[in-house]
Coordinates of C-alpha atoms in Angstrom, one line a residue:
M71 CA -25.3 32.8 -16.3
A72 CA -25.8 36.1 -18.2
E73 CA -22.6 38.0 -18.7
Q74 CA -21.5 41.1 -20.6
Y75 CA -18.0 41.1 -22.1
G76 CA -16.1 44.2 -22.6
A77 CA -13.3 44.8 -25.1
V78 CA -9.6 44.3 -23.7
S79 CA -7.8 47.7 -23.4
R80 CA -5.1 48.3 -26.1
R81 CA -2.6 48.7 -23.2
T82 CA -3.2 45.2 -22.0
V83 CA -3.0 43.8 -25.5
L84 CA 0.3 45.4 -26.2
R85 CA 1.7 44.4 -22.9
G86 CA 0.7 40.8 -23.6
A87 CA 2.3 41.1 -27.0
V88 CA 5.5 42.1 -25.3
G89 CA 5.5 39.2 -22.9
A90 CA 4.7 36.7 -25.7
S91 CA 7.9 37.9 -27.6
V92 CA 10.2 36.7 -24.6
L93 CA 11.8 33.4 -25.0
T94 CA 13.4 31.2 -22.3
A95 CA 16.6 29.8 -23.5
G96 CA 16.5 26.6 -25.3
A97 CA 12.6 26.4 -25.2
M98 CA 9.8 27.2 -27.6
L99 CA 6.8 29.0 -26.2
R100 CA 3.4 27.4 -26.6
P101 CA 1.9 28.8 -29.7
I102 CA -1.4 31.1 -29.3
R103 CA -4.4 29.1 -30.6
A104 CA -5.9 30.3 -33.7
N105 CA -9.2 31.0 -31.9
A106 CA -7.8 32.6 -28.9
D107 CA -9.0 36.2 -28.2
P108 CA -5.9 38.5 -27.9
G109 CA -5.2 39.5 -24.3
R110 CA -7.5 36.7 -22.8
R111 CA -5.0 33.8 -22.4
V112 CA -4.7 32.5 -18.9
A113 CA -2.3 29.9 -17.5
I114 CA -3.3 28.3 -14.2
F115 CA -0.8 26.3 -12.1
G116 CA -2.3 23.9 -10.0
G117 CA -5.3 21.6 -10.6
G118 CA -6.7 21.4 -7.1
V119 CA -9.8 23.0 -5.9
A120 CA -8.6 26.6 -6.2
G121 CA -7.1 25.9 -9.8
L122 CA -10.3 24.3 -11.1
T123 CA -12.5 27.0 -9.6
A124 CA -10.4 29.6 -11.2
A125 CA -10.7 27.8 -14.6
H126 CA -14.4 27.5 -14.3
E127 CA -15.0 31.1 -13.6
L128 CA -12.7 32.3 -16.2
A129 CA -14.0 29.9 -18.9
E130 CA -17.6 31.0 -18.2
R131 CA -16.4 34.6 -18.9
R132 CA -14.8 33.4 -22.3
F133 CA -11.1 33.5 -21.3
D134 CA -8.8 31.0 -23.0
V135 CA -7.7 28.8 -20.1
T136 CA -5.0 26.1 -19.7
V137 CA -4.5 24.3 -16.4
Y138 CA -1.0 22.9 -15.5
E139 CA -1.2 20.2 -12.8
R140 CA 1.9 18.2 -11.9
R141 CA 0.3 15.0 -10.5
A142 CA -3.7 14.6 -10.5
L143 CA -6.8 16.9 -10.9
G144 CA -8.6 17.6 -7.7
G145 CA -5.4 18.0 -5.5
K146 CA -6.0 17.0 -1.8
A147 CA -9.8 16.6 -2.5
R148 CA -9.4 13.9 -5.0
S149 CA -10.0 10.1 -4.9
I150 CA -6.9 8.1 -5.0
P151 CA -7.3 4.6 -6.7
V152 CA -5.8 1.8 -4.6
A153 CA -3.6 0.4 -7.3
G154 CA -4.0 -3.2 -8.2
S155 CA -6.9 -3.7 -5.8
G156 CA -9.5 -4.3 -8.5
R157 CA -10.4 -7.9 -9.4
G158 CA -12.7 -9.6 -12.1
G159 CA -13.3 -6.5 -14.1
R160 CA -14.2 -4.4 -11.0
P161 CA -12.5 -0.9 -10.6
D162 CA -9.9 -0.3 -7.9
L163 CA -11.0 0.6 -4.3
P164 CA -11.3 4.4 -3.9
G165 CA -8.6 5.8 -1.4
E166 CA -8.4 9.5 -0.5
H167 CA -5.9 12.1 1.1
G168 CA -8.7 12.5 3.8
F169 CA -12.4 12.3 4.1
R170 CA -14.6 15.1 2.6
F171 CA -16.5 17.5 5.0
F172 CA -18.9 20.2 3.7
P173 CA -20.4 22.3 6.6
G174 CA -23.5 24.0 5.9
F175 CA -22.0 27.3 6.3
Y176 CA -19.9 26.8 3.2
H177 CA -21.3 28.9 0.3
H178 CA -18.4 29.1 -2.3
I179 CA -18.1 25.5 -2.9
P180 CA -21.9 24.8 -3.0
D181 CA -22.5 27.5 -5.4
T182 CA -20.0 26.0 -7.8
M183 CA -21.4 22.6 -7.4
R184 CA -24.7 23.9 -8.6
R185 CA -23.0 24.9 -11.8
I186 CA -21.6 21.5 -12.6
P187 CA -24.0 19.3 -14.6
F188 CA -24.6 15.8 -13.3
A189 CA -27.0 13.4 -15.1
G190 CA -30.4 13.2 -13.2
N191 CA -29.6 16.1 -10.7
A192 CA -31.5 19.1 -11.0
N193 CA -29.1 21.0 -9.0
G194 CA -26.0 19.6 -10.5
V195 CA -23.1 18.0 -8.3
W196 CA -24.8 19.7 -5.4
D197 CA -27.5 17.1 -5.1
N198 CA -24.8 14.5 -4.4
L199 CA -24.3 16.1 -0.9
V200 CA -26.0 14.2 1.8
P201 CA -26.5 15.2 5.5
A202 CA -25.1 13.3 8.6
A203 CA -27.3 12.8 11.3
E204 CA -25.1 12.9 14.3
A205 CA -21.4 13.3 15.4
R206 CA -19.8 11.0 18.0
F207 CA -17.3 12.0 20.6
S208 CA -15.5 8.8 21.8
R209 CA -13.3 8.5 24.8
A210 CA -11.2 5.7 25.9
G211 CA -12.5 4.0 29.1
S212 CA -15.5 6.4 29.5
D213 CA -18.9 7.2 28.1
D214 CA -19.2 8.5 24.5
T215 CA -21.3 11.3 23.6
I216 CA -23.7 11.4 20.5
V217 CA -24.4 14.9 19.4
P218 CA -27.5 15.2 16.8
M219 CA -26.6 17.3 13.9
G220 CA -30.0 18.7 13.3
R221 CA -31.0 22.3 14.2
A222 CA -30.7 22.9 18.0
G223 CA -31.7 25.5 20.4
K224 CA -34.3 28.3 20.1
P225 CA -34.5 31.9 18.7
W226 CA -32.9 34.3 20.9
A227 CA -32.9 38.2 20.9
T228 CA -30.7 39.4 23.7
P229 CA -27.3 38.5 25.0
D230 CA -28.6 36.6 28.0
D231 CA -30.9 34.5 25.4
F232 CA -27.7 33.8 23.7
R233 CA -25.7 32.7 26.7
Q234 CA -28.5 30.6 27.8
T235 CA -29.4 29.0 24.4
V236 CA -25.6 28.1 23.6
A237 CA -25.0 26.9 27.2
S238 CA -28.1 24.6 27.0
V239 CA -27.0 23.2 23.7
I240 CA -23.4 22.6 24.8
S241 CA -24.3 21.1 28.3
T242 CA -27.2 18.7 26.8
S243 CA -25.3 17.6 23.7
M244 CA -21.8 17.4 25.2
K245 CA -22.7 16.2 28.9
M246 CA -20.7 19.1 30.1
P247 CA -21.3 20.7 33.5
M248 CA -23.4 23.7 33.2
T249 CA -20.8 25.9 34.8
D250 CA -18.3 25.0 32.1
A251 CA -21.1 25.4 29.3
A252 CA -22.0 28.7 30.6
Y253 CA -18.6 29.9 30.9
F254 CA -17.8 28.8 27.2
A255 CA -21.1 30.4 25.9
N256 CA -19.9 33.8 27.5
R257 CA -16.5 33.5 25.8
L258 CA -18.3 32.9 22.5
L259 CA -20.4 35.9 23.3
V260 CA -17.3 38.0 23.9
F261 CA -16.1 37.1 20.6
N262 CA -19.3 37.5 18.6
T263 CA -19.8 40.9 20.0
S264 CA -16.3 42.0 19.2
C265 CA -15.8 44.5 16.3
D266 CA -13.6 44.0 13.4
E267 CA -10.9 46.1 14.9
R268 CA -10.7 44.0 17.9
R269 CA -11.0 40.8 16.1
F270 CA -7.9 41.7 14.0
G271 CA -6.1 43.9 16.7
Q272 CA -6.4 41.7 19.8
W273 CA -8.0 38.2 18.9
E274 CA -5.9 37.6 15.8
K275 CA -2.8 37.6 18.0
L276 CA -4.1 35.4 20.8
A277 CA -4.2 31.6 20.7
W278 CA -7.7 30.0 21.2
R279 CA -6.4 28.1 24.4
D280 CA -5.7 31.2 26.1
F281 CA -8.8 32.9 25.0
V282 CA -11.0 30.3 26.4
G283 CA -8.8 29.9 29.6
A284 CA -8.6 26.2 29.0
R285 CA -5.9 25.7 31.6
G286 CA -8.3 26.6 34.5
R287 CA -11.2 24.5 33.4
S288 CA -12.0 20.9 33.7
Q289 CA -10.3 18.3 31.8
E290 CA -13.6 17.6 29.8
F291 CA -13.8 21.3 28.8
R292 CA -10.0 21.3 27.8
M293 CA -10.5 18.2 25.6
L294 CA -13.8 19.0 23.9
M295 CA -13.9 22.9 23.6
S296 CA -10.2 23.6 23.3
R297 CA -8.3 20.6 21.8
T298 CA -11.1 18.7 19.9
L299 CA -12.6 21.8 18.5
T300 CA -9.5 22.9 16.9
T301 CA -8.2 19.5 15.8
L302 CA -11.5 18.9 13.9
L303 CA -10.7 22.2 12.1
V304 CA -8.0 20.8 9.9
A305 CA -5.2 20.1 12.2
A306 CA -5.2 23.4 14.0
K307 CA -3.6 23.4 17.5
D308 CA -5.4 25.0 20.3
D309 CA -2.3 26.5 21.7
H310 CA -1.3 28.0 18.4
A311 CA -4.6 28.7 16.5
S312 CA -5.7 32.3 16.3
T313 CA -8.7 33.2 18.5
R314 CA -10.1 35.3 15.6
T315 CA -10.2 32.4 13.1
I316 CA -11.2 29.6 15.6
G317 CA -13.8 32.1 17.1
A318 CA -15.3 32.7 13.6
M319 CA -15.8 29.0 13.2
G320 CA -17.3 28.7 16.5
E321 CA -19.7 31.7 15.4
Q322 CA -20.9 29.4 12.7
F323 CA -21.2 26.1 14.5
L324 CA -22.3 27.0 17.9
G325 CA -23.3 30.8 17.5
N326 CA -25.9 30.0 14.9
P327 CA -27.9 27.1 16.4
L328 CA -30.7 27.5 14.0
E329 CA -28.3 27.3 11.0
T330 CA -29.6 30.8 9.8
G331 CA -28.3 31.7 6.6
N332 CA -26.7 28.3 5.9
D333 CA -26.6 26.5 2.5
G334 CA -27.9 23.4 4.1
P335 CA -27.5 21.1 7.2
L336 CA -24.5 21.6 9.4
D337 CA -22.6 18.4 8.3
R338 CA -22.8 17.0 4.7
L339 CA -20.8 14.4 2.8
L340 CA -20.8 13.2 -0.8
N341 CA -23.0 10.3 -1.9
G342 CA -20.1 8.6 -3.5
P343 CA -16.2 8.7 -4.1
T344 CA -15.0 12.2 -4.5
N345 CA -14.0 11.8 -8.3
E346 CA -17.2 10.0 -9.1
A347 CA -19.5 12.4 -7.4
W348 CA -17.8 15.7 -8.0
I349 CA -14.3 15.9 -9.5
D350 CA -14.7 13.9 -12.6
P351 CA -17.9 15.6 -13.6
W352 CA -16.3 19.0 -12.9
V353 CA -13.4 18.2 -15.1
A354 CA -15.6 17.1 -17.8
H355 CA -17.7 20.3 -17.7
L356 CA -14.5 22.4 -17.8
R357 CA -13.4 20.6 -20.9
G358 CA -16.7 21.3 -22.6
L359 CA -16.1 25.0 -21.7
G360 CA -12.9 24.8 -23.6
V361 CA -10.4 24.5 -20.8
R362 CA -7.2 22.5 -21.5
F363 CA -5.4 20.4 -18.9
E364 CA -1.7 19.6 -19.3
T365 CA 0.5 17.5 -17.1
A366 CA 3.4 19.7 -15.9
E367 CA 5.1 21.1 -13.0
L368 CA 5.8 24.7 -12.5
R369 CA 9.6 25.4 -12.2
G370 CA 9.8 29.2 -12.3
L371 CA 8.4 32.5 -13.2
D372 CA 10.4 35.1 -15.3
V373 CA 9.7 39.0 -14.9
R374 CA 9.9 41.7 -17.2
D375 CA 8.6 45.2 -17.1
R376 CA 6.6 44.5 -13.8
R377 CA 4.8 41.6 -15.5
I378 CA 5.4 37.8 -15.7
S379 CA 7.0 37.4 -19.1
G380 CA 6.7 33.6 -19.0
A381 CA 6.7 30.5 -16.9
R382 CA 8.9 27.5 -16.9
V383 CA 7.5 24.0 -16.6
A384 CA 8.7 20.5 -16.7
G385 CA 6.4 17.4 -17.8
G386 CA 6.4 14.4 -20.0
S387 CA 7.6 16.3 -23.1
G388 CA 10.5 17.9 -21.1
D389 CA 11.3 21.5 -20.0
R390 CA 9.3 24.2 -21.9
A391 CA 8.1 27.8 -21.5
V392 CA 4.5 28.8 -21.1
D393 CA 3.3 32.1 -22.4
A394 CA 0.1 33.7 -21.4
D395 CA -1.4 37.3 -20.7
Y396 CA -2.2 36.2 -17.2
F397 CA -0.8 33.8 -14.7
V398 CA -2.8 32.3 -11.8
L399 CA -0.8 30.6 -9.1
A400 CA -3.0 28.0 -7.4
V401 CA -0.2 25.8 -5.9
P402 CA 0.1 25.0 -2.2
V403 CA 2.0 27.6 0.0
E404 CA 5.2 25.5 0.3
V405 CA 5.4 25.3 -3.5
A406 CA 4.5 29.0 -4.1
R407 CA 7.2 30.4 -1.7
T408 CA 10.0 28.6 -3.4
L409 CA 9.1 30.7 -6.6
W410 CA 9.8 34.1 -5.2
T411 CA 12.9 35.1 -6.9
P412 CA 14.7 38.3 -5.9
E413 CA 13.1 40.0 -9.1
I414 CA 9.6 39.0 -7.8
L415 CA 10.3 40.0 -4.0
A416 CA 11.8 43.3 -5.4
L417 CA 8.3 44.1 -6.9
Q418 CA 6.1 42.4 -4.2
P419 CA 8.4 42.3 -0.8
E420 CA 5.3 41.4 1.1
L421 CA 5.5 37.8 -0.4
A422 CA 8.5 37.2 1.7
A423 CA 6.3 37.1 4.9
M424 CA 4.8 33.8 3.5
N425 CA 7.9 32.1 5.1
G426 CA 6.2 32.6 8.4
L427 CA 3.2 30.5 7.3
V428 CA 3.2 27.1 9.1
V429 CA 2.5 23.8 7.4
N430 CA 1.8 20.5 9.3
W431 CA 0.5 17.0 8.5
M432 CA -3.2 15.9 8.4
S433 CA -3.4 12.9 6.2
G434 CA -5.9 9.9 5.8
I435 CA -5.8 6.1 6.2
Q436 CA -8.7 4.1 4.9
F437 CA -9.8 0.7 6.4
Y438 CA -11.6 -1.5 4.1
L439 CA -14.1 -3.8 6.2
R440 CA -16.0 -7.1 5.5
R441 CA -19.1 -5.9 6.8
P442 CA -20.7 -2.4 7.4
T443 CA -19.7 -0.7 10.7
E444 CA -22.1 1.1 12.8
I445 CA -19.9 3.4 14.8
A446 CA -21.9 6.6 14.2
R447 CA -24.4 8.2 11.5
G448 CA -21.7 10.7 11.0
H449 CA -18.2 11.8 12.0
T450 CA -16.5 10.6 15.0
A451 CA -13.8 12.4 17.0
Y452 CA -11.7 10.2 19.3
V453 CA -11.2 12.9 21.8
D454 CA -8.2 11.5 23.6
S455 CA -6.5 9.5 21.1
P456 CA -2.7 10.3 21.0
W457 CA -2.9 10.8 17.3
S458 CA -6.0 13.0 17.2
L459 CA -8.1 10.8 15.0
T460 CA -11.5 11.3 13.4
S461 CA -13.4 9.0 11.2
I462 CA -16.3 8.5 9.0
A463 CA -17.9 5.1 7.9
Q464 CA -18.6 5.8 4.2
N465 CA -20.9 3.0 3.2
Q466 CA -23.9 4.4 4.8
F467 CA -23.7 7.6 2.8
W468 CA -22.4 6.2 -0.5
S469 CA -25.9 5.5 -2.2
R470 CA -24.2 6.0 -5.6
T471 CA -21.5 3.3 -5.1
K472 CA -21.8 -0.3 -3.9
F473 CA -18.6 -1.4 -2.3
S474 CA -19.3 -5.1 -3.6
D475 CA -18.8 -3.7 -7.1
L476 CA -15.2 -2.5 -6.2
G477 CA -11.9 -4.2 -5.6
D478 CA -12.2 -7.9 -5.2
G479 CA -15.8 -7.8 -4.2
S480 CA -15.3 -8.8 -0.6
V481 CA -15.5 -5.1 0.8
R482 CA -18.8 -3.8 2.3
D483 CA -17.6 -0.6 4.0
C484 CA -14.6 1.8 4.3
L485 CA -13.8 3.4 7.5
S486 CA -12.0 6.6 6.5
V487 CA -9.7 8.2 9.3
D488 CA -7.8 11.3 9.5
I489 CA -4.6 11.5 11.4
S490 CA -4.2 15.0 12.7
D491 CA -1.1 14.5 15.2
W492 CA 2.0 13.0 13.6
N493 CA 4.3 14.0 16.4
T494 CA 2.8 12.3 19.7
P495 CA 3.8 8.7 20.7
G496 CA 1.2 6.1 20.1
I497 CA 0.1 3.2 22.3
L498 CA 1.7 0.3 20.4
Y499 CA 5.0 1.2 19.5
G500 CA 5.7 4.3 21.6
K501 CA 6.7 6.4 18.5
P502 CA 4.8 9.2 16.6
A503 CA 3.4 8.6 13.3
I504 CA 6.1 10.3 11.4
E505 CA 8.5 7.7 12.7
C506 CA 6.2 4.7 12.0
T507 CA 6.5 2.5 8.9
H508 CA 3.3 2.5 7.1
D509 CA 2.4 -1.1 8.4
E510 CA 3.0 0.4 11.9
I511 CA 0.9 3.4 11.2
A512 CA -2.0 1.0 10.2
R513 CA -1.8 -1.0 13.2
E514 CA -1.4 1.9 15.6
V515 CA -4.5 3.7 14.3
W516 CA -6.5 0.5 14.2
A517 CA -5.5 -0.1 17.8
Q518 CA -6.4 3.5 19.0
L519 CA -9.7 3.1 17.3
R520 CA -10.5 -0.2 18.8
R521 CA -9.4 1.0 22.3
H522 CA -12.0 3.9 22.0
L523 CA -14.8 1.7 20.7
E524 CA -14.4 -1.3 22.9
G525 CA -17.8 -2.3 24.4
R526 CA -19.5 0.4 22.4
A527 CA -19.3 -0.3 18.7
A528 CA -18.1 -3.6 17.0
L529 CA -14.6 -3.2 15.3
E530 CA -13.1 -6.6 15.0
D531 CA -9.7 -7.7 13.5
S532 CA -11.6 -10.2 11.4
D533 CA -13.5 -7.3 9.7
L534 CA -10.4 -6.0 8.1
V535 CA -9.7 -6.7 4.4
S536 CA -7.1 -4.2 3.9
W537 CA -5.9 -0.6 4.3
F538 CA -4.7 2.3 2.4
L539 CA -2.5 5.1 3.3
D540 CA -2.6 8.6 1.6
T541 CA 0.2 8.3 -1.1
G542 CA 1.6 11.7 -0.3
V543 CA 3.1 10.0 2.8
S544 CA 6.3 8.2 1.8
W545 CA 8.8 6.1 4.1
D546 CA 12.3 7.1 4.1
A547 CA 14.1 4.0 5.2
A548 CA 17.5 5.8 5.7
Q549 CA 16.2 8.4 7.8
R550 CA 13.6 6.1 9.6
R551 CA 11.0 8.7 9.1
N552 CA 8.2 9.4 6.8
T553 CA 8.0 12.5 4.3
N554 CA 4.9 14.2 3.1
A555 CA 4.2 15.7 -0.3
D556 CA 1.0 17.2 0.8
P557 CA 1.3 19.0 4.0
L558 CA -1.4 21.3 5.2
L559 CA -1.3 24.9 5.9
I560 CA -2.4 25.4 9.6
N561 CA -3.7 28.4 11.2
T562 CA -1.4 30.2 13.7
A563 CA -2.0 33.3 15.9
G564 CA -0.8 36.3 14.0
S565 CA -0.5 34.7 10.7
W566 CA -2.9 37.0 8.9
A567 CA -0.1 39.6 8.5
A568 CA 1.8 36.8 6.5
R569 CA -1.0 36.0 4.2
P570 CA -0.7 37.9 0.9
N571 CA -3.6 39.5 -1.1
V572 CA -4.5 37.8 -4.3
H573 CA -2.8 40.6 -6.3
G574 CA 0.0 42.9 -5.9
A575 CA 2.5 45.0 -8.0
I576 CA 3.2 42.5 -10.6
E577 CA 0.3 43.3 -13.0
N578 CA -0.5 39.9 -14.4
L579 CA 0.2 37.6 -11.4
F580 CA -2.7 36.4 -9.3
L581 CA -2.5 34.2 -6.2
A582 CA -5.4 31.6 -5.8
G583 CA -4.2 29.2 -3.0
D584 CA -5.9 28.7 0.5
Y585 CA -2.9 30.6 1.9
V586 CA -4.1 34.1 0.6
R587 CA -6.3 36.3 2.7
T588 CA -10.0 34.8 2.9
N589 CA -13.0 35.2 5.0
I590 CA -12.8 31.6 6.3
D591 CA -8.9 31.8 6.9
L592 CA -8.4 28.2 7.0
A593 CA -6.8 25.6 4.5
T594 CA -10.0 24.2 3.4
M595 CA -11.9 23.6 0.1
E596 CA -14.0 26.5 0.9
G597 CA -11.1 28.8 1.5
A598 CA -9.5 27.7 -1.9
C599 CA -12.7 28.3 -3.8
E600 CA -13.2 31.7 -2.1
A601 CA -9.4 32.6 -2.9
A602 CA -9.7 31.6 -6.7
R603 CA -13.0 33.7 -7.0
T604 CA -11.1 36.7 -5.4
A605 CA -8.2 36.1 -7.9
V606 CA -10.5 35.9 -10.8
N607 CA -12.2 39.2 -9.8
A608 CA -8.8 41.0 -9.6
L609 CA -7.9 39.5 -13.0
L610 CA -11.2 40.9 -14.4
D611 CA -10.3 44.2 -13.0
V612 CA -6.8 44.3 -14.6
A613 CA -8.3 43.1 -17.8
G614 CA -10.9 45.9 -18.0
S615 CA -13.7 43.4 -18.4
A616 CA -17.2 44.1 -18.2
A617 CA -18.2 40.6 -17.2
D618 CA -20.0 40.0 -14.0
R619 CA -17.8 39.4 -11.0
C620 CA -17.6 36.1 -9.2
R621 CA -20.0 36.0 -6.3
L622 CA -18.4 36.4 -2.8
F623 CA -20.1 35.3 0.5
Q624 CA -19.6 36.4 4.0
L625 CA -19.6 34.4 7.1
Y626 CA -22.6 34.6 9.3
R627 CA -22.9 37.0 12.0
A628 CA -25.9 37.3 14.3
P629 CA -27.7 40.6 13.2
Q630 CA -29.0 40.9 16.8
L631 CA -25.6 41.5 18.1
E632 CA -24.6 44.2 15.5
P633 CA -25.4 47.0 17.9
L634 CA -23.1 45.6 20.5
R635 CA -20.5 45.3 17.9
Q636 CA -20.8 48.9 16.9
L637 CA -20.5 49.8 20.6
D638 CA -17.4 47.7 20.9
I639 CA -15.6 50.0 18.3
A640 CA -15.5 52.9 20.8
R641 CA -14.5 50.5 23.6
Y642 CA -11.6 49.0 21.6
A643 CA -10.4 52.5 20.5
A644 CA -10.3 53.7 24.2
G645 CA -8.3 50.5 25.2
Q646 CA -11.3 48.9 27.2
P647 CA -12.2 45.2 27.1
N648 CA -15.3 44.0 25.5
M649 CA -18.3 44.6 27.7
F650 CA -18.7 41.0 28.2
D651 CA -15.2 40.1 28.9
V652 CA -15.4 39.7 32.8
P653 CA -14.3 37.1 35.2
M654 CA -16.8 34.2 35.5

């Protein structure tokens, strides 16, 4: 990447020098490296996708970067070795927080992947993405639906064409009555032709279930177009999720059947364990760019003269202070909001609204099997499962990794399952997942899977070698319930107002978590990458840098509908509904 690097302003250097002179009682600040450029030292807290993205962008622009991560690099996206599962010199089996999913409308993550070298790949880590051919919607006791993941529909030019195309795709692929499909297509047209003012002023405050009128439609419609659509989008709840956010996702998935402007096929996965195919090469590349990594947990931020004067961390070497010119916070929302002291809130009172952001659980369990399973050539959603399960069988995609070379050599496939509902009773024990022991969780998930797949896909008890539950989930025997170290931010109607911008009144503090305001507005890898790029751009502005800004991408909007969105500006200002928002 060709960059131009301008001199740091004298004011920034002097302020950095003042910050460097502040000591936290009883702790020595990390000394400045001899080769560190004055005013270019950045401390990044959090080594997940957001933290690694920020480190990548800053290191390419010759900033001196240190990443502080309390547990493991990669965050929720990392592979988690199943401790003790390796035998005969084989590596441990790979577990994970949840399976990876790279929709074709993601652009920030793929752009970063292309810049991570990988031996034999012309396009770096990006070449490790492989398409899924189909998705399966499985129901207990009734027919399943197999939906091809290739391009669907036909080009359209008018609103009527749009309705007919989308309705035809839904009716055919989902086996839904045309009346329901046509109704949903019109609701999507209403959203797609809404101006930004309406999206933020009206649809942001309305739950998705109410927007689509799920209560008045068929059971099939409620399960697929309301509940399952939102559940698949990282544990969102159809009665809570914002229409603005879920509608924008529908705009990508269903309002763009020809995948116009996409980075690639609609559904993609990695061709091996996440660490092997992505995270480890990324970290190695960042080390080559000069990024340093330290194991430490952020405990607090000190403020002086409207700047962060230092950070307090705890790690293997005990409590200590961190000094830098700029501080990037890439920790999860539940961690970030514990750091807002009265001094910080006095400068940035808007951060207090973060207490209104909601976290929920979406964690994974992996079942290791003696033979490959043939459930679907892609993701499967168990539409009416009490725990809102989704799964992917990984062997068919992992061309880089042979399961027989892992663990004890007996495993031939891994069925990775996401549990999205931890509060609804299951079918075996009558308890929600949050109140089940780990063994009960494994048995319950296995039973729900088999109940859905009975007579359709082979999944036998004799196939099961072992299972692994996300290590963030811990059983509290005294309380008879689980705790979760890695909850997930979920979208709720009206939550945009509680999301902060990446930069505020504190001059050298930048927020890079997936809770800041982004286009995608969901707790996703893409959202984390976009947030980090936006934070880096703000940092470059403050630093007075002449380096090229990080590239930012917009979600797709059909250009054919832009004239109608422009007309909707006046309708919304006059208090009138969208022109297509009529009873059907």
